[in-house]
Amino acid sequence: MAMDQRQKEYTEYYYVRMKKYEGNPMYKNSYETEKALYELMRDATSKEEYQKKFFGEKLNIKNAIALVKDQESARLKHYGEIKDPIRARGSQEILDVVDSFESEAEITTKIPKLQQKNSVAVSVDGFADYFFDDFPVLESLEVARRAEVPSRWKSEQEEYIKDTIAKGREEWQNRVVPNARQWDPNWKFDYSLIQEDRHRRRIPVPDSVVQRRLTEHKEYRGLS
């Protein structure tokens, strides 16, 4: 029996979708599910046949899951290569559960929730940036301490240093910490994060400078 116009259009549609992923090693799962959809539409002898298999075997759900798996697997590989375990954890958590989804509703509600959870973790991890963000102030304090000034300006110089540190500590307690704890109620600054690749590569200075700034930063922000 010749296929009707609708089936013909579906066949052409799924053929184009299948070809989109053909030969792409990043989308092996998507290619297989798109191929199954194309072959179903190509070979079905009636509307009833392809509808029964399409919905009965949940080919549309399998297709959506395949795309999620391909995308998150690629992200997981990338985050592993750049040594970003926080973002990698988000992809892994999705991969751990996506095969259990049985409806479009689960895919469209549970995955965004997992992504939002990971987004919060990434934001909290990003508070480590406060260290490098404070470098301009630390450099200004260093210049002030090293500057040789006439004796009549010594008190002004010392007052600048004292006032800058006081303001830094006040801002930390009154703005930085309350803001961070809106994201994580137990947050406290963790200096060990600075040495992890995802943060260290964003600080373009030698290790010796980082170590010196660590001590200065603790004094400036009143941390231990």
PDB file of C-alpha atoms in Angstrom:
ATOM      1  CA  MET A   1       0.000   0.000   0.000  1.00  0.00           C
ATOM      2  CA  ALA A   2       1.369   3.406  -0.967  1.00  0.00           C
ATOM      3  CA  MET A   3       1.882   5.782   1.952  1.00  0.00           C
ATOM      4  CA  ASP A   4      -0.436   8.758   2.266  1.00  0.00           C
ATOM      5  CA  GLN A   5       0.769  12.353   2.025  1.00  0.00           C
ATOM      6  CA  ARG A   6       1.078  12.829   5.788  1.00  0.00           C
ATOM      7  CA  GLN A   7       3.204   9.720   6.215  1.00  0.00           C
ATOM      8  CA  LYS A   8       5.329  10.781   3.263  1.00  0.00           C
ATOM      9  CA  GLU A   9       5.959  14.162   4.887  1.00  0.00           C
ATOM     10  CA  TYR A  10       6.762  12.533   8.228  1.00  0.00           C
ATOM     11  CA  THR A  11       9.207  10.205   6.488  1.00  0.00           C
ATOM     12  CA  GLU A  12      10.985  13.118   4.837  1.00  0.00           C
ATOM     13  CA  TYR A  13      11.005  15.042   8.119  1.00  0.00           C
ATOM     14  CA  TYR A  14      12.584  12.236  10.141  1.00  0.00           C
ATOM     15  CA  TYR A  15      15.039  11.522   7.348  1.00  0.00           C
ATOM     16  CA  VAL A  16      16.354  15.085   7.590  1.00  0.00           C
ATOM     17  CA  ARG A  17      16.568  14.789  11.377  1.00  0.00           C
ATOM     18  CA  MET A  18      18.436  11.494  11.116  1.00  0.00           C
ATOM     19  CA  LYS A  19      20.938  12.904   8.618  1.00  0.00           C
ATOM     20  CA  LYS A  20      21.616  15.807  10.963  1.00  0.00           C
ATOM     21  CA  TYR A  21      23.316  13.436  13.409  1.00  0.00           C
ATOM     22  CA  GLU A  22      24.702  10.838  11.022  1.00  0.00           C
ATOM     23  CA  GLY A  23      28.445  10.364  11.406  1.00  0.00           C
ATOM     24  CA  ASN A  24      28.683  12.672  14.412  1.00  0.00           C
ATOM     25  CA  PRO A  25      30.340  10.745  17.274  1.00  0.00           C
ATOM     26  CA  MET A  26      28.949  13.220  19.783  1.00  0.00           C
ATOM     27  CA  TYR A  27      25.363  12.283  18.912  1.00  0.00           C
ATOM     28  CA  LYS A  28      25.398   8.500  18.613  1.00  0.00           C
ATOM     29  CA  ASN A  29      22.308   8.003  20.784  1.00  0.00           C
ATOM     30  CA  SER A  30      20.351  10.681  18.955  1.00  0.00           C
ATOM     31  CA  TYR A  31      21.260   9.204  15.592  1.00  0.00           C
ATOM     32  CA  GLU A  32      19.974   5.772  16.591  1.00  0.00           C
ATOM     33  CA  THR A  33      16.631   7.076  17.863  1.00  0.00           C
ATOM     34  CA  GLU A  34      16.175   9.379  14.872  1.00  0.00           C
ATOM     35  CA  LYS A  35      16.984   6.447  12.598  1.00  0.00           C
ATOM     36  CA  ALA A  36      14.361   4.322  14.358  1.00  0.00           C
ATOM     37  CA  LEU A  37      11.753   7.043  13.831  1.00  0.00           C
ATOM     38  CA  TYR A  38      12.679   7.435  10.176  1.00  0.00           C
ATOM     39  CA  GLU A  39      12.553   3.700   9.511  1.00  0.00           C
ATOM     40  CA  LEU A  40       9.214   3.423  11.275  1.00  0.00           C
ATOM     41  CA  MET A  41       7.659   6.081   9.064  1.00  0.00           C
ATOM     42  CA  ARG A  42       9.335   4.684   5.956  1.00  0.00           C
ATOM     43  CA  ASP A  43       8.237   1.087   6.485  1.00  0.00           C
ATOM     44  CA  ALA A  44       4.824   1.372   8.170  1.00  0.00           C
ATOM     45  CA  THR A  45       1.946   0.150   6.029  1.00  0.00           C
ATOM     46  CA  SER A  46      -0.702   2.263   7.723  1.00  0.00           C
ATOM     47  CA  LYS A  47      -1.297   5.199  10.023  1.00  0.00           C
ATOM     48  CA  GLU A  48      -2.507   2.822  12.713  1.00  0.00           C
ATOM     49  CA  GLU A  49       0.731   0.842  12.527  1.00  0.00           C
ATOM     50  CA  TYR A  50       3.111   3.751  12.960  1.00  0.00           C
ATOM     51  CA  GLN A  51       0.984   5.429  15.621  1.00  0.00           C
ATOM     52  CA  LYS A  52       0.786   2.216  17.632  1.00  0.00           C
ATOM     53  CA  LYS A  53       4.547   1.741  17.583  1.00  0.00           C
ATOM     54  CA  PHE A  54       5.351   5.438  18.001  1.00  0.00           C
ATOM     55  CA  PHE A  55       3.301   5.796  21.171  1.00  0.00           C
ATOM     56  CA  GLY A  56       3.425   2.198  22.375  1.00  0.00           C
ATOM     57  CA  GLU A  57       7.221   2.062  22.384  1.00  0.00           C
ATOM     58  CA  LYS A  58       7.501   5.721  23.434  1.00  0.00           C
ATOM     59  CA  LEU A  59       9.866   6.473  20.587  1.00  0.00           C
ATOM     60  CA  ASN A  60       9.440  10.211  21.076  1.00  0.00           C
ATOM     61  CA  ILE A  61      10.464   9.903  24.744  1.00  0.00           C
ATOM     62  CA  LYS A  62      13.433   7.717  23.862  1.00  0.00           C
ATOM     63  CA  ASN A  63      14.435  10.290  21.272  1.00  0.00           C
ATOM     64  CA  ALA A  64      14.308  13.157  23.772  1.00  0.00           C
ATOM     65  CA  ILE A  65      16.265  11.131  26.330  1.00  0.00           C
ATOM     66  CA  ALA A  66      18.895  10.279  23.720  1.00  0.00           C
ATOM     67  CA  LEU A  67      19.511  13.952  22.983  1.00  0.00           C
ATOM     68  CA  VAL A  68      19.856  14.756  26.684  1.00  0.00           C
ATOM     69  CA  LYS A  69      22.320  11.885  27.123  1.00  0.00           C
ATOM     70  CA  ASP A  70      24.412  12.993  24.167  1.00  0.00           C
ATOM     71  CA  GLN A  71      24.536  16.612  25.285  1.00  0.00           C
ATOM     72  CA  GLU A  72      25.272  15.894  28.937  1.00  0.00           C
ATOM     73  CA  SER A  73      27.869  13.248  28.063  1.00  0.00           C
ATOM     74  CA  ALA A  74      29.674  15.809  25.903  1.00  0.00           C
ATOM     75  CA  ARG A  75      29.515  18.365  28.706  1.00  0.00           C
ATOM     76  CA  LEU A  76      30.732  15.823  31.247  1.00  0.00           C
ATOM     77  CA  LYS A  77      33.712  14.977  29.045  1.00  0.00           C
ATOM     78  CA  HIS A  78      34.543  18.657  28.548  1.00  0.00           C
ATOM     79  CA  TYR A  79      34.262  19.515  32.241  1.00  0.00           C
ATOM     80  CA  GLY A  80      36.473  16.554  33.067  1.00  0.00           C
ATOM     81  CA  GLU A  81      39.105  17.760  30.621  1.00  0.00           C
ATOM     82  CA  ILE A  82      39.146  21.278  32.070  1.00  0.00           C
ATOM     83  CA  LYS A  83      38.986  19.927  35.643  1.00  0.00           C
ATOM     84  CA  ASP A  84      35.722  21.558  36.673  1.00  0.00           C
ATOM     85  CA  PRO A  85      34.115  19.034  39.050  1.00  0.00           C
ATOM     86  CA  ILE A  86      31.260  21.339  40.061  1.00  0.00           C
ATOM     87  CA  ARG A  87      29.818  21.622  36.562  1.00  0.00           C
ATOM     88  CA  ALA A  88      30.691  17.983  35.863  1.00  0.00           C
ATOM     89  CA  ARG A  89      28.597  16.949  38.850  1.00  0.00           C
ATOM     90  CA  GLY A  90      25.559  18.645  37.308  1.00  0.00           C
ATOM     91  CA  SER A  91      25.872  16.669  34.074  1.00  0.00           C
ATOM     92  CA  GLN A  92      26.510  13.430  35.951  1.00  0.00           C
ATOM     93  CA  GLU A  93      23.406  13.874  38.104  1.00  0.00           C
ATOM     94  CA  ILE A  94      21.277  14.242  34.973  1.00  0.00           C
ATOM     95  CA  LEU A  95      22.866  11.198  33.336  1.00  0.00           C
ATOM     96  CA  ASP A  96      22.248   9.174  36.494  1.00  0.00           C
ATOM     97  CA  VAL A  97      18.469   9.571  36.243  1.00  0.00           C
ATOM     98  CA  VAL A  98      17.500  10.435  32.669  1.00  0.00           C
ATOM     99  CA  ASP A  99      16.995   6.814  31.570  1.00  0.00           C
ATOM    100  CA  SER A 100      14.274   6.433  34.189  1.00  0.00           C
ATOM    101  CA  PHE A 101      12.088   9.182  32.710  1.00  0.00           C
ATOM    102  CA  GLU A 102       8.903   7.926  31.078  1.00  0.00           C
ATOM    103  CA  SER A 103       7.188  11.097  29.912  1.00  0.00           C
ATOM    104  CA  GLU A 104       7.859  14.468  28.350  1.00  0.00           C
ATOM    105  CA  ALA A 105       6.631  16.067  31.572  1.00  0.00           C
ATOM    106  CA  GLU A 106       9.412  14.392  33.548  1.00  0.00           C
ATOM    107  CA  ILE A 107      12.030  15.514  31.051  1.00  0.00           C
ATOM    108  CA  THR A 108      10.815  19.112  30.946  1.00  0.00           C
ATOM    109  CA  THR A 109      10.414  19.488  34.719  1.00  0.00           C
ATOM    110  CA  LYS A 110      13.065  17.326  36.384  1.00  0.00           C
ATOM    111  CA  ILE A 111      16.005  18.264  34.177  1.00  0.00           C
ATOM    112  CA  PRO A 112      15.553  22.036  34.695  1.00  0.00           C
ATOM    113  CA  LYS A 113      15.390  21.411  38.453  1.00  0.00           C
ATOM    114  CA  LEU A 114      18.675  19.517  38.343  1.00  0.00           C
ATOM    115  CA  GLN A 115      20.202  22.252  36.192  1.00  0.00           C
ATOM    116  CA  GLN A 116      19.034  24.911  38.630  1.00  0.00           C
ATOM    117  CA  LYS A 117      20.505  22.958  41.533  1.00  0.00           C
ATOM    118  CA  ASN A 118      23.850  22.815  39.759  1.00  0.00           C
ATOM    119  CA  SER A 119      23.632  26.482  38.820  1.00  0.00           C
ATOM    120  CA  VAL A 120      23.405  27.340  42.515  1.00  0.00           C
ATOM    121  CA  ALA A 121      26.438  25.153  43.250  1.00  0.00           C
ATOM    122  CA  VAL A 122      28.392  26.889  40.466  1.00  0.00           C
ATOM    123  CA  SER A 123      27.422  30.306  41.832  1.00  0.00           C
ATOM    124  CA  VAL A 124      28.508  29.395  45.356  1.00  0.00           C
ATOM    125  CA  ASP A 125      31.775  27.987  44.037  1.00  0.00           C
ATOM    126  CA  GLY A 126      32.284  31.250  42.154  1.00  0.00           C
ATOM    127  CA  PHE A 127      32.496  33.214  45.396  1.00  0.00           C
ATOM    128  CA  ALA A 128      36.147  32.154  45.416  1.00  0.00           C
ATOM    129  CA  ASP A 129      36.577  34.986  42.897  1.00  0.00           C
ATOM    130  CA  TYR A 130      36.463  37.482  45.760  1.00  0.00           C
ATOM    131  CA  PHE A 131      40.140  36.730  46.324  1.00  0.00           C
ATOM    132  CA  PHE A 132      41.371  37.868  42.901  1.00  0.00           C
ATOM    133  CA  ASP A 133      38.744  40.618  42.710  1.00  0.00           C
ATOM    134  CA  ASP A 134      40.399  42.182  45.757  1.00  0.00           C
ATOM    135  CA  PHE A 135      43.855  42.332  44.160  1.00  0.00           C
ATOM    136  CA  PRO A 136      43.585  46.046  43.185  1.00  0.00           C
ATOM    137  CA  VAL A 137      42.961  46.984  46.825  1.00  0.00           C
ATOM    138  CA  LEU A 138      45.741  44.698  48.049  1.00  0.00           C
ATOM    139  CA  GLU A 139      48.110  46.274  45.538  1.00  0.00           C
ATOM    140  CA  SER A 140      47.120  49.759  46.695  1.00  0.00           C
ATOM    141  CA  LEU A 141      47.785  48.773  50.298  1.00  0.00           C
ATOM    142  CA  GLU A 142      51.161  47.357  49.304  1.00  0.00           C
ATOM    143  CA  VAL A 143      52.103  50.587  47.529  1.00  0.00           C
ATOM    144  CA  ALA A 144      50.996  52.651  50.527  1.00  0.00           C
ATOM    145  CA  ARG A 145      53.050  50.556  52.939  1.00  0.00           C
ATOM    146  CA  ARG A 146      56.176  50.697  50.801  1.00  0.00           C
ATOM    147  CA  ALA A 147      55.937  54.348  49.857  1.00  0.00           C
ATOM    148  CA  GLU A 148      58.556  56.642  51.332  1.00  0.00           C
ATOM    149  CA  VAL A 149      56.796  59.849  52.266  1.00  0.00           C
ATOM    150  CA  PRO A 150      57.784  62.919  54.272  1.00  0.00           C
ATOM    151  CA  SER A 151      57.216  62.576  57.994  1.00  0.00           C
ATOM    152  CA  ARG A 152      54.362  65.097  57.912  1.00  0.00           C
ATOM    153  CA  TRP A 153      52.383  62.674  55.698  1.00  0.00           C
ATOM    154  CA  LYS A 154      53.123  59.545  57.707  1.00  0.00           C
ATOM    155  CA  SER A 155      49.983  59.803  59.797  1.00  0.00           C
ATOM    156  CA  GLU A 156      47.844  60.302  56.687  1.00  0.00           C
ATOM    157  CA  GLN A 157      49.468  57.271  55.081  1.00  0.00           C
ATOM    158  CA  GLU A 158      48.839  55.128  58.154  1.00  0.00           C
ATOM    159  CA  GLU A 159      45.264  56.370  58.394  1.00  0.00           C
ATOM    160  CA  TYR A 160      44.636  55.377  54.763  1.00  0.00           C
ATOM    161  CA  ILE A 161      45.882  51.843  55.428  1.00  0.00           C
ATOM    162  CA  LYS A 162      43.886  51.516  58.635  1.00  0.00           C
ATOM    163  CA  ASP A 163      40.707  52.930  57.072  1.00  0.00           C
ATOM    164  CA  THR A 164      40.973  50.736  53.958  1.00  0.00           C
ATOM    165  CA  ILE A 165      41.291  47.574  56.045  1.00  0.00           C
ATOM    166  CA  ALA A 166      38.418  48.607  58.308  1.00  0.00           C
ATOM    167  CA  LYS A 167      36.160  49.207  55.310  1.00  0.00           C
ATOM    168  CA  GLY A 168      37.196  45.879  53.778  1.00  0.00           C
ATOM    169  CA  ARG A 169      36.271  43.985  56.919  1.00  0.00           C
ATOM    170  CA  GLU A 170      33.007  45.854  57.361  1.00  0.00           C
ATOM    171  CA  GLU A 171      31.967  45.186  53.763  1.00  0.00           C
ATOM    172  CA  TRP A 172      32.816  41.504  54.143  1.00  0.00           C
ATOM    173  CA  GLN A 173      30.660  41.068  57.215  1.00  0.00           C
ATOM    174  CA  ASN A 174      27.776  43.317  56.162  1.00  0.00           C
ATOM    175  CA  ARG A 175      27.520  42.599  52.435  1.00  0.00           C
ATOM    176  CA  VAL A 176      29.627  39.694  51.169  1.00  0.00           C
ATOM    177  CA  VAL A 177      28.766  37.096  53.808  1.00  0.00           C
ATOM    178  CA  PRO A 178      24.994  37.854  53.956  1.00  0.00           C
ATOM    179  CA  ASN A 179      24.779  37.740  50.160  1.00  0.00           C
ATOM    180  CA  ALA A 180      26.662  34.438  49.942  1.00  0.00           C
ATOM    181  CA  ARG A 181      24.518  32.875  52.651  1.00  0.00           C
ATOM    182  CA  GLN A 182      21.393  33.577  50.676  1.00  0.00           C
ATOM    183  CA  TRP A 183      22.748  30.889  48.347  1.00  0.00           C
ATOM    184  CA  ASP A 184      24.322  28.641  50.977  1.00  0.00           C
ATOM    185  CA  PRO A 185      23.384  29.233  54.645  1.00  0.00           C
ATOM    186  CA  ASN A 186      26.610  27.561  55.778  1.00  0.00           C
ATOM    187  CA  TRP A 187      28.954  29.405  53.422  1.00  0.00           C
ATOM    188  CA  LYS A 188      32.364  30.542  54.567  1.00  0.00           C
ATOM    189  CA  PHE A 189      35.294  31.541  52.410  1.00  0.00           C
ATOM    190  CA  ASP A 190      37.509  28.567  51.566  1.00  0.00           C
ATOM    191  CA  TYR A 191      41.037  29.552  50.569  1.00  0.00           C
ATOM    192  CA  SER A 192      41.858  26.013  49.441  1.00  0.00           C
ATOM    193  CA  LEU A 193      39.574  26.503  46.416  1.00  0.00           C
ATOM    194  CA  ILE A 194      41.988  29.054  44.989  1.00  0.00           C
ATOM    195  CA  GLN A 195      44.508  26.313  44.228  1.00  0.00           C
ATOM    196  CA  GLU A 196      42.019  24.210  42.271  1.00  0.00           C
ATOM    197  CA  ASP A 197      42.475  24.419  38.513  1.00  0.00           C
ATOM    198  CA  ARG A 198      39.141  26.062  37.692  1.00  0.00           C
ATOM    199  CA  HIS A 199      40.038  29.017  39.931  1.00  0.00           C
ATOM    200  CA  ARG A 200      43.828  29.082  39.757  1.00  0.00           C
ATOM    201  CA  ARG A 201      43.904  29.431  35.973  1.00  0.00           C
ATOM    202  CA  ARG A 202      41.931  32.670  36.280  1.00  0.00           C
ATOM    203  CA  ILE A 203      44.586  34.286  38.469  1.00  0.00           C
ATOM    204  CA  PRO A 204      47.389  35.293  36.061  1.00  0.00           C
ATOM    205  CA  VAL A 205      50.205  35.731  38.575  1.00  0.00           C
ATOM    206  CA  PRO A 206      52.977  33.417  39.855  1.00  0.00           C
ATOM    207  CA  ASP A 207      52.402  31.159  42.858  1.00  0.00           C
ATOM    208  CA  SER A 208      54.735  33.307  44.947  1.00  0.00           C
ATOM    209  CA  VAL A 209      52.463  36.313  44.425  1.00  0.00           C
ATOM    210  CA  VAL A 210      49.360  34.267  45.214  1.00  0.00           C
ATOM    211  CA  GLN A 211      50.891  33.133  48.503  1.00  0.00           C
ATOM    212  CA  ARG A 212      51.788  36.688  49.461  1.00  0.00           C
ATOM    213  CA  ARG A 213      48.336  37.954  48.564  1.00  0.00           C
ATOM    214  CA  LEU A 214      46.717  35.200  50.633  1.00  0.00           C
ATOM    215  CA  THR A 215      48.219  36.607  53.808  1.00  0.00           C
ATOM    216  CA  GLU A 216      47.333  40.156  52.803  1.00  0.00           C
ATOM    217  CA  HIS A 217      43.788  39.184  51.873  1.00  0.00           C
ATOM    218  CA  LYS A 218      43.153  37.527  55.225  1.00  0.00           C
ATOM    219  CA  GLU A 219      44.260  40.703  56.964  1.00  0.00           C
ATOM    220  CA  TYR A 220      42.214  42.940  54.651  1.00  0.00           C
ATOM    221  CA  ARG A 221      39.007  40.939  55.060  1.00  0.00           C
ATOM    222  CA  GLY A 222      39.547  39.881  58.671  1.00  0.00           C
ATOM    223  CA  LEU A 223      39.674  36.166  57.905  1.00  0.00           C
ATOM    224  CA  SER A 224      41.771  33.335  59.253  1.00  0.00           C
TER     225      SER A 224
END
